[in-house]
Coordinates of C-alpha atoms in Angstrom, one line a residue:
M1243 CA 118.9 13.2 58.9
S1244 CA 120.9 10.1 57.9
A1245 CA 119.8 7.9 55.0
P1246 CA 118.7 4.9 57.2
K1247 CA 116.6 7.2 59.4
K1248 CA 115.0 8.7 56.3
T1249 CA 114.3 5.3 54.9
A1250 CA 112.8 4.1 58.1
R1251 CA 110.6 7.2 58.3
R1252 CA 109.4 6.7 54.7
S1253 CA 108.6 3.0 55.4
L1254 CA 106.5 4.0 58.4
L1255 CA 104.8 6.8 56.4
V1256 CA 104.0 4.5 53.5
T1257 CA 102.7 1.8 55.8
T1258 CA 100.3 4.2 57.4
A1259 CA 99.2 5.7 54.1
V1260 CA 98.6 2.4 52.4
L1261 CA 96.6 1.1 55.4
S1262 CA 94.5 4.2 55.4
S1263 CA 93.9 3.9 51.6
L1264 CA 92.4 0.4 52.0
A1265 CA 89.2 2.0 53.2
L1266 CA 88.8 4.1 50.1
T1267 CA 86.7 3.1 47.1
A1268 CA 88.4 3.7 43.8
P1269 CA 86.5 5.7 41.2
L1270 CA 85.6 4.1 37.8
S1271 CA 88.2 4.1 35.1
Y1272 CA 87.8 5.4 31.6
A1273 CA 88.8 3.5 28.6
A1274 CA 90.8 5.1 25.8
P1275 CA 90.5 3.7 22.2
A1276 CA 93.0 1.0 21.5
P1277 CA 95.7 2.0 19.0
S1278 CA 95.1 0.9 15.4
P1279 CA 97.2 -2.0 14.2
G1280 CA 98.7 0.1 11.4
G1281 CA 101.6 2.5 11.6
R1282 CA 104.0 0.2 13.4
P1283 CA 107.7 1.0 13.0
S1284 CA 109.3 -0.8 10.1
G1285 CA 111.9 -1.9 12.5
S1286 CA 115.5 -0.9 12.5
P1287 CA 117.5 -3.8 13.7
S1288 CA 119.1 -1.6 16.4
G1289 CA 118.6 -3.1 19.8
K1290 CA 117.5 -6.4 18.2
S1291 CA 118.0 -9.4 20.3
S1292 CA 119.6 -12.5 19.0
G1293 CA 119.8 -16.2 19.3
S1294 CA 118.4 -19.2 17.5
P1295 CA 114.8 -19.9 18.7
S1296 CA 115.0 -22.9 20.9
S1297 CA 112.5 -25.6 21.3
S1298 CA 109.3 -24.8 23.3
P1299 CA 110.7 -23.8 26.7
S1300 CA 109.7 -25.4 29.9
G1301 CA 109.0 -23.7 33.2
K1302 CA 105.8 -22.0 32.1
P1303 CA 102.8 -22.1 34.4
S1304 CA 100.1 -24.5 33.2
G1305 CA 97.2 -22.9 31.4
S1306 CA 99.2 -19.9 30.3
P1307 CA 98.2 -18.2 27.0
S1308 CA 99.6 -19.5 23.7
G1309 CA 102.1 -16.7 23.3
S1310 CA 100.9 -15.2 20.0
P1311 CA 100.5 -11.4 20.1
T1312 CA 97.2 -10.1 18.8
A1313 CA 96.6 -7.1 16.4
T1314 CA 94.4 -5.4 19.0
P1315 CA 94.3 -5.9 22.8
P1316 CA 92.0 -8.7 24.0
A1317 CA 88.9 -7.5 25.8
R1318 CA 90.0 -9.4 28.9
M1319 CA 93.6 -10.0 29.8
S1320 CA 95.5 -11.3 32.8
S1321 CA 94.2 -10.0 36.2
V1322 CA 97.6 -10.4 38.0
G1323 CA 97.9 -7.2 40.1
G1324 CA 94.2 -6.4 40.0
E1325 CA 91.1 -6.8 37.9
R1326 CA 91.4 -3.4 36.3
L1327 CA 94.8 -4.2 34.9
G1328 CA 93.2 -6.9 32.8
Q1329 CA 90.9 -4.5 31.1
A1330 CA 91.6 -3.1 27.7
G1331 CA 92.3 0.6 27.4
T1332 CA 93.5 3.3 29.8
Q1333 CA 93.0 2.7 33.5
V1334 CA 93.3 5.7 35.8
N1335 CA 91.3 7.1 38.8
L1336 CA 90.3 10.6 37.9
A1337 CA 89.6 12.8 41.0
T1338 CA 90.0 16.4 42.1
G1339 CA 93.7 17.3 42.2
V1340 CA 94.8 14.4 39.9
P1341 CA 96.6 15.7 36.8
V1342 CA 95.2 14.8 33.4
L1343 CA 97.2 12.2 31.5
P1344 CA 99.2 13.4 28.5
K1345 CA 96.8 13.4 25.4
D1346 CA 99.3 12.5 22.8
L1347 CA 100.4 9.0 24.0
T1348 CA 100.4 6.5 21.1
A1349 CA 102.0 3.4 22.7
R1350 CA 100.1 0.2 22.4
S1351 CA 100.8 -0.5 26.0
W1352 CA 102.2 1.4 29.0
I1353 CA 102.3 1.4 32.8
V1354 CA 103.3 3.9 35.5
S1355 CA 104.0 2.5 39.0
D1356 CA 105.6 3.3 42.3
A1357 CA 108.7 1.2 42.4
E1358 CA 108.8 0.9 46.2
S1359 CA 105.1 0.5 47.2
G1360 CA 104.3 -1.4 44.0
Q1361 CA 101.2 0.8 43.4
V1362 CA 100.2 1.0 39.7
L1363 CA 99.2 4.7 39.2
A1364 CA 97.9 4.3 35.7
S1365 CA 98.1 1.9 32.8
H1366 CA 97.1 1.2 29.2
N1367 CA 96.7 -2.4 28.1
A1368 CA 99.1 -3.4 30.9
H1369 CA 98.8 -7.1 30.3
W1370 CA 98.7 -7.1 26.4
R1371 CA 101.2 -9.8 25.4
L1372 CA 103.5 -8.2 22.8
P1373 CA 107.0 -8.9 21.5
P1374 CA 109.4 -7.4 24.1
A1375 CA 112.6 -6.8 22.0
S1376 CA 115.7 -6.2 24.1
T1377 CA 113.8 -5.2 27.2
L1378 CA 113.7 -8.9 27.8
K1379 CA 117.4 -8.7 28.6
M1380 CA 116.3 -7.4 32.0
L1381 CA 114.9 -10.9 32.8
F1382 CA 118.1 -12.4 31.3
A1383 CA 120.2 -10.3 33.6
D1384 CA 118.0 -10.9 36.7
T1385 CA 118.3 -14.6 36.0
V1386 CA 121.9 -15.0 35.1
L1387 CA 123.8 -12.1 36.7
P1388 CA 124.1 -13.7 40.1
K1389 CA 125.7 -16.8 38.7
F1390 CA 129.2 -15.5 37.9
P1391 CA 131.6 -13.1 39.9
K1392 CA 132.3 -10.0 37.8
T1393 CA 136.1 -10.8 37.9
D1394 CA 135.7 -14.2 36.2
K1395 CA 137.3 -14.4 32.8
H1396 CA 136.1 -16.3 29.7
K1397 CA 137.9 -16.9 26.4
V1398 CA 135.4 -16.8 23.6
V1399 CA 135.3 -19.8 21.2
P1400 CA 133.4 -19.9 17.9
S1401 CA 130.5 -21.9 19.3
D1402 CA 129.8 -19.1 21.8
L1403 CA 128.7 -16.8 19.0
A1404 CA 126.8 -19.3 16.9
G1405 CA 123.2 -18.7 16.0
I1406 CA 123.1 -14.9 16.5
G1407 CA 120.2 -13.5 14.5
A1408 CA 120.7 -11.4 11.4
G1409 CA 120.7 -7.6 12.1
S1410 CA 121.4 -8.1 15.8
S1411 CA 122.9 -5.3 17.9
M1412 CA 126.4 -6.2 18.8
V1413 CA 129.0 -4.9 21.2
G1414 CA 131.9 -6.3 19.2
I1415 CA 133.0 -9.5 20.9
K1416 CA 135.7 -11.3 19.0
E1417 CA 136.6 -15.0 18.9
N1418 CA 139.7 -16.2 20.8
E1419 CA 139.7 -13.0 22.9
T1420 CA 139.3 -13.1 26.7
Y1421 CA 136.7 -11.0 28.5
T1422 CA 135.7 -10.5 32.1
V1423 CA 132.1 -11.1 33.2
H1424 CA 132.1 -7.4 34.0
D1425 CA 133.0 -6.6 30.4
L1426 CA 130.2 -8.9 29.1
W1427 CA 127.5 -7.3 31.3
L1428 CA 128.6 -3.8 30.2
G1429 CA 128.1 -5.1 26.6
V1430 CA 124.6 -6.4 27.5
F1431 CA 123.3 -3.2 29.2
L1432 CA 125.1 -0.4 27.3
R1433 CA 125.1 -1.7 23.7
S1434 CA 122.3 -4.3 24.1
G1435 CA 124.9 -6.7 22.7
N1436 CA 123.4 -10.0 21.6
D1437 CA 126.9 -11.4 21.2
A1438 CA 127.4 -10.7 24.9
V1439 CA 124.1 -12.4 25.8
H1440 CA 125.2 -15.5 23.8
V1441 CA 128.5 -15.8 25.5
L1442 CA 127.0 -15.5 28.9
S1443 CA 124.3 -18.0 28.0
Q1444 CA 126.9 -20.5 26.8
M1445 CA 128.8 -19.9 30.1
N1446 CA 125.4 -20.7 31.8
G1447 CA 125.0 -24.1 30.2
G1448 CA 123.8 -23.0 26.8
I1449 CA 120.9 -21.2 25.1
D1450 CA 118.2 -23.8 25.9
A1451 CA 119.2 -24.1 29.5
T1452 CA 119.2 -20.3 29.9
V1453 CA 115.8 -20.0 28.2
K1454 CA 114.4 -22.6 30.6
E1455 CA 115.8 -20.8 33.6
M1456 CA 114.4 -17.5 32.4
N1457 CA 110.9 -18.9 32.0
T1458 CA 111.1 -20.5 35.5
H1459 CA 112.2 -17.2 37.0
A1460 CA 109.4 -15.3 35.2
E1461 CA 107.0 -17.7 36.8
E1462 CA 108.6 -17.1 40.2
L1463 CA 108.1 -13.3 39.6
Q1464 CA 104.5 -14.0 38.7
A1465 CA 105.2 -12.5 35.2
L1466 CA 102.7 -14.9 33.6
D1467 CA 102.4 -12.9 30.3
T1468 CA 105.9 -13.8 29.4
Q1469 CA 107.2 -16.6 27.2
V1470 CA 110.9 -16.7 26.4
I1471 CA 112.2 -18.3 23.2
S1472 CA 115.4 -16.4 22.8
P1473 CA 117.3 -15.0 25.8
D1474 CA 118.2 -11.7 24.2
G1475 CA 114.7 -10.8 23.0
Y1476 CA 115.4 -11.3 19.3
D1477 CA 112.1 -11.7 17.4
A1478 CA 110.9 -15.3 17.6
P1479 CA 107.5 -16.9 17.0
G1480 CA 105.7 -17.0 20.3
Q1481 CA 108.1 -14.8 22.3
V1482 CA 106.0 -12.3 24.2
S1483 CA 105.9 -10.3 27.4
S1484 CA 103.8 -7.3 28.6
A1485 CA 104.4 -3.8 30.0
Y1486 CA 103.3 -5.2 33.4
D1487 CA 105.9 -8.1 33.3
L1488 CA 108.7 -5.9 32.0
T1489 CA 108.1 -3.7 35.0
L1490 CA 108.3 -6.7 37.3
F1491 CA 111.6 -7.7 35.7
A1492 CA 113.0 -4.2 36.3
R1493 CA 111.8 -4.0 39.8
S1494 CA 113.4 -7.4 40.6
G1495 CA 116.7 -6.6 38.9
L1496 CA 117.0 -3.3 40.7
Q1497 CA 117.2 -5.2 44.0
K1498 CA 120.7 -6.2 42.9
K1499 CA 123.7 -3.9 43.2
D1500 CA 125.4 -5.0 40.0
F1501 CA 122.2 -4.7 38.0
R1502 CA 121.8 -1.1 39.3
E1503 CA 125.3 -0.3 38.4
Y1504 CA 125.2 -1.7 34.9
C1505 CA 121.8 -0.3 33.9
S1506 CA 122.8 3.2 35.1
T1507 CA 126.3 3.3 33.5
V1508 CA 126.4 6.0 30.8
T1509 CA 129.8 5.2 29.1
A1510 CA 132.5 2.6 29.5
K1511 CA 135.7 1.3 28.0
F1512 CA 135.3 -2.1 26.2
P1513 CA 138.2 -4.4 25.3
G1514 CA 139.2 -4.5 21.6
E1515 CA 141.2 -7.0 19.6
T1516 CA 144.7 -8.2 20.5
T1517 CA 147.2 -7.1 17.9
K1518 CA 151.0 -7.2 17.4
V1519 CA 153.0 -4.0 17.5
K1520 CA 154.6 -3.6 14.1
K1521 CA 157.3 -1.0 14.8
G1522 CA 159.1 0.7 17.6
K1523 CA 160.9 -0.7 20.7
N1524 CA 157.9 -3.0 21.4
K1525 CA 157.8 -4.4 17.9
G1526 CA 156.5 -8.0 17.9
R1527 CA 154.8 -7.7 21.3
T1528 CA 151.0 -8.0 21.6
T1529 CA 148.8 -5.3 22.8
R1530 CA 145.1 -4.9 23.3
G1531 CA 143.3 -1.6 23.1
T1532 CA 139.9 -0.5 24.2
F1533 CA 137.0 1.5 22.6
E1534 CA 134.3 3.5 24.2
I1535 CA 130.7 2.3 24.3
Q1536 CA 127.7 4.5 25.3
N1537 CA 124.4 3.5 26.7
T1538 CA 121.7 3.4 24.1
N1539 CA 119.1 4.4 26.7
R1540 CA 118.5 8.0 25.5
L1541 CA 116.9 9.2 28.7
L1542 CA 120.2 8.3 30.4
S1543 CA 122.7 9.4 27.7
G1544 CA 120.7 12.0 25.8
D1545 CA 120.4 12.6 22.1
L1546 CA 119.8 15.4 19.6
D1547 CA 116.0 15.5 20.3
V1548 CA 116.0 14.0 23.8
S1549 CA 117.4 15.4 27.0
V1550 CA 118.8 13.4 29.9
Y1551 CA 115.7 12.9 32.1
P1552 CA 116.2 14.4 35.6
G1553 CA 116.6 11.6 38.1
I1554 CA 116.9 8.8 35.6
A1555 CA 118.7 5.7 36.8
G1556 CA 118.2 3.0 34.1
V1557 CA 116.8 0.5 33.0
K1558 CA 116.7 -1.0 29.5
N1559 CA 115.5 -0.2 25.9
G1560 CA 114.9 -2.3 22.9
N1561 CA 113.8 -2.2 19.2
T1562 CA 113.0 -5.0 16.7
T1563 CA 110.9 -5.3 13.6
N1564 CA 108.0 -7.1 15.4
A1565 CA 108.2 -5.3 18.7
G1566 CA 108.9 -1.7 17.5
A1567 CA 110.5 0.4 20.2
T1568 CA 110.2 -0.7 23.9
F1569 CA 111.6 0.8 27.0
T1570 CA 111.4 0.5 30.8
G1571 CA 112.9 3.3 32.9
V1572 CA 113.3 4.1 36.6
A1573 CA 113.7 7.6 37.9
E1574 CA 113.7 9.3 41.4
R1575 CA 112.4 12.7 42.3
G1576 CA 111.4 14.2 45.6
G1577 CA 111.9 11.0 47.5
K1578 CA 109.6 9.0 45.1
V1579 CA 110.9 6.3 42.8
L1580 CA 108.8 5.5 39.7
L1581 CA 108.9 2.8 37.0
V1582 CA 107.5 3.5 33.5
T1583 CA 107.3 0.9 30.7
V1584 CA 106.2 1.9 27.2
M1585 CA 105.7 -0.6 24.4
N1586 CA 105.6 0.2 20.7
P1587 CA 104.5 3.8 20.1
E1588 CA 102.4 4.1 17.0
K1589 CA 103.8 7.6 16.3
N1590 CA 106.7 6.8 14.0
E1591 CA 109.1 9.6 15.1
H1592 CA 112.7 9.5 16.2
N1593 CA 113.1 8.6 19.9
E1594 CA 109.3 8.6 20.3
V1595 CA 109.4 5.8 23.0
Y1596 CA 111.6 8.0 25.2
K1597 CA 109.5 11.1 24.6
E1598 CA 106.3 9.3 25.7
T1599 CA 108.2 7.7 28.7
A1600 CA 109.3 11.2 29.8
K1601 CA 105.7 12.5 29.6
L1602 CA 104.5 9.6 31.7
F1603 CA 107.3 10.2 34.2
D1604 CA 106.3 13.9 34.4
W1605 CA 102.7 12.8 35.0
G1606 CA 103.6 10.2 37.6
F1607 CA 105.6 12.5 39.7
K1608 CA 102.8 15.0 39.8
A1609 CA 100.2 12.3 40.4
V1610 CA 101.9 10.2 43.0
G1611 CA 100.4 10.7 46.4
K1612 CA 97.2 12.1 44.9
V1613 CA 95.9 9.4 42.5
Q1614 CA 94.4 6.2 43.9
P1615 CA 96.1 3.2 42.4
V1616 CA 94.4 1.0 39.8
G1617 CA 96.4 -2.1 40.8
E1618 CA 99.7 -3.3 42.2
L1619 CA 103.0 -4.9 41.2
V1620 CA 102.8 -8.3 42.8
P1621 CA 105.9 -9.5 44.7
P1622 CA 107.7 -12.7 43.7
K1623 CA 106.3 -15.9 45.2
G1624 CA 109.2 -16.3 47.6
S1625 CA 109.4 -12.7 48.8
A1626 CA 107.0 -13.0 51.7
R1627 CA 109.3 -15.7 53.2
A1628 CA 112.4 -13.7 52.5
S1629 CA 111.0 -10.5 53.8
A1630 CA 110.1 -12.1 57.1
Q1631 CA 113.7 -13.2 57.7
P1632 CA 115.8 -10.7 59.7
G1633 CA 119.0 -9.6 57.9
A1634 CA 117.6 -9.4 54.4
N1635 CA 120.1 -7.6 52.2
D1636 CA 119.8 -5.7 48.9
S1637 CA 123.4 -5.9 47.7
G1638 CA 122.8 -8.6 45.1
Q1639 CA 126.3 -8.6 43.9
A1640 CA 127.0 -11.0 41.0
G1641 CA 128.5 -14.2 42.2
G1642 CA 128.1 -13.2 45.8
A1643 CA 126.0 -14.7 48.6
D1644 CA 123.0 -12.6 47.8
T1645 CA 120.7 -13.3 44.9
G1646 CA 117.7 -11.2 46.0
G1647 CA 116.9 -13.2 49.1
A1648 CA 118.3 -13.2 52.6
S1649 CA 121.9 -12.7 53.5
S1650 CA 123.9 -12.3 56.6
K1651 CA 124.4 -8.6 57.2
P1652 CA 123.2 -5.4 55.4
S1653 CA 125.8 -2.8 54.5
A1654 CA 125.6 0.8 55.7
K1655 CA 127.9 2.1 52.9
P1656 CA 126.8 3.4 49.5
V1657 CA 126.9 0.5 47.1
S1658 CA 128.6 2.4 44.3
S1659 CA 129.8 5.8 43.3
A1660 CA 128.6 8.1 40.5
T1661 CA 131.0 8.1 37.6
T1662 CA 131.1 7.9 33.8
G1663 CA 133.8 6.4 31.7
G1664 CA 136.2 3.7 32.5
G1665 CA 135.7 -0.1 32.3
S1666 CA 134.3 -0.2 35.8
G1667 CA 132.5 3.2 35.6
G1668 CA 128.9 3.4 36.6
M1669 CA 126.7 5.9 38.2
G1670 CA 125.8 4.4 41.6
I1671 CA 122.1 4.8 42.4
A1672 CA 121.5 3.0 45.6
L1673 CA 122.3 3.1 49.3
A1674 CA 122.1 -0.1 51.2
I1675 CA 119.2 -0.6 53.7
T1676 CA 120.7 -0.8 57.2
G1677 CA 119.8 -1.8 60.7
G1678 CA 117.8 -4.7 62.1
V1679 CA 114.9 -2.5 63.2
L1680 CA 114.7 -1.1 59.6
V1681 CA 114.6 -4.6 58.2
L1682 CA 111.8 -5.5 60.5
I1683 CA 109.9 -2.4 59.5
A1684 CA 110.3 -3.1 55.8
G1685 CA 109.3 -6.7 56.4
A1686 CA 106.2 -5.7 58.3
A1687 CA 105.2 -3.2 55.6
F1688 CA 105.5 -5.9 52.9
L1689 CA 103.6 -8.5 54.9
V1690 CA 100.7 -6.1 55.5
N1691 CA 100.7 -4.2 52.2
R1692 CA 102.6 -6.4 49.8
R1693 CA 105.3 -3.8 49.8
W1694 CA 108.7 -4.7 48.3
P1695 CA 111.0 -1.8 49.1
L1696 CA 113.8 -0.8 46.8
P1697 CA 117.0 0.6 48.2
D1698 CA 116.9 4.3 48.3
L1699 CA 117.9 5.8 45.0
V1700 CA 120.0 9.0 45.0
R1701 CA 119.6 11.7 42.4
R1702 CA 121.9 11.6 39.4
R1703 CA 124.7 14.2 39.8
A1704 CA 124.6 17.2 37.5
R1705 CA 126.2 16.3 34.1
P1706 CA 129.0 18.7 32.9

């Protein structure tokens, strides 16, 4: 069966299933004790986001909370996505056939959701406003990535790199060197480079302008727990987000082809410094080498104590002193696509954030289709209008006509291929949605069930 037919069939099946589930009454949740405020990671600067804190950003919804994280979760938090998501503690519907959640989860906040239907399968303090670290770069990318074609070039000047915070993660951008936009985004996603974020922000009109746009975009996504102070997630007073909001950012970004490519790239070549050849027949000529960079998402690249997670396809990790370790991941298995966000595990062990994420993915793939949701991922404010327009497209190429809304014609070809290595390498993870009938089906599903379908994800190829 072709991919478009499978997608159409899945859309119809999900529409029917969700309509049927509306008549069901959800069981009561149970509340797990909130993690103690002690035991937070001391904070290696790895993954730390940078940028001088700007003035109080605009673009925030009126009446939003002050933006200061608390030592323990508030008794009542935001109810965006459902009343139960605003309750402290673990929210899950226990019933016959539903697997038990892992017992050794220590994260202050986490959420497991169906990326396509938007159903939240389970959560723990989903709306607790906490420092996000470099996972905030997902919002940065979703906001800025469509602005510049990937082939555009930019020569870095000293002011582009001003104000980068101490201890920031860097990809190694050098003054007076020229980089393509494609290079810069590889630096953002693979190395969590705050230098790359600063250069792109300066190209976008400066740090303050970018922060303002990010806050406005967060509001459009209904991510009302988020307050951006620094575009790269570097620790700054008042800068907060939540597991719920980070999941919204990932879900929105994954609608864009380039975002999917960058966040799933395992390794790539990055431009080095320009030097003069000192001897040989090319003596006196200039040459520019490259060096390899690897994705710091350990569920994608693997590590000594963490295996590559089957079906993983991104998205973004982070780590700062105030935030601890944070991570949002997307994975596909058996035709289901799940998003998991984990914020600040209390257990201070190497790669703990990835280990707890993997456990939640395992639970989610066993539970999906069996467990009644406890809430939903709300769509952006403008999605209802966009979904109702025939010809909606998921390509989302940077600098192209599509920025997550409608475009002229969907593509029937795979959006990218699965590769590692090379400057343009990237493991493709999506097939474009095709056909006018399919678009209408997806639009109808969204309008009835608040469904916001992702492009079909394909499983990662076996690694050698």
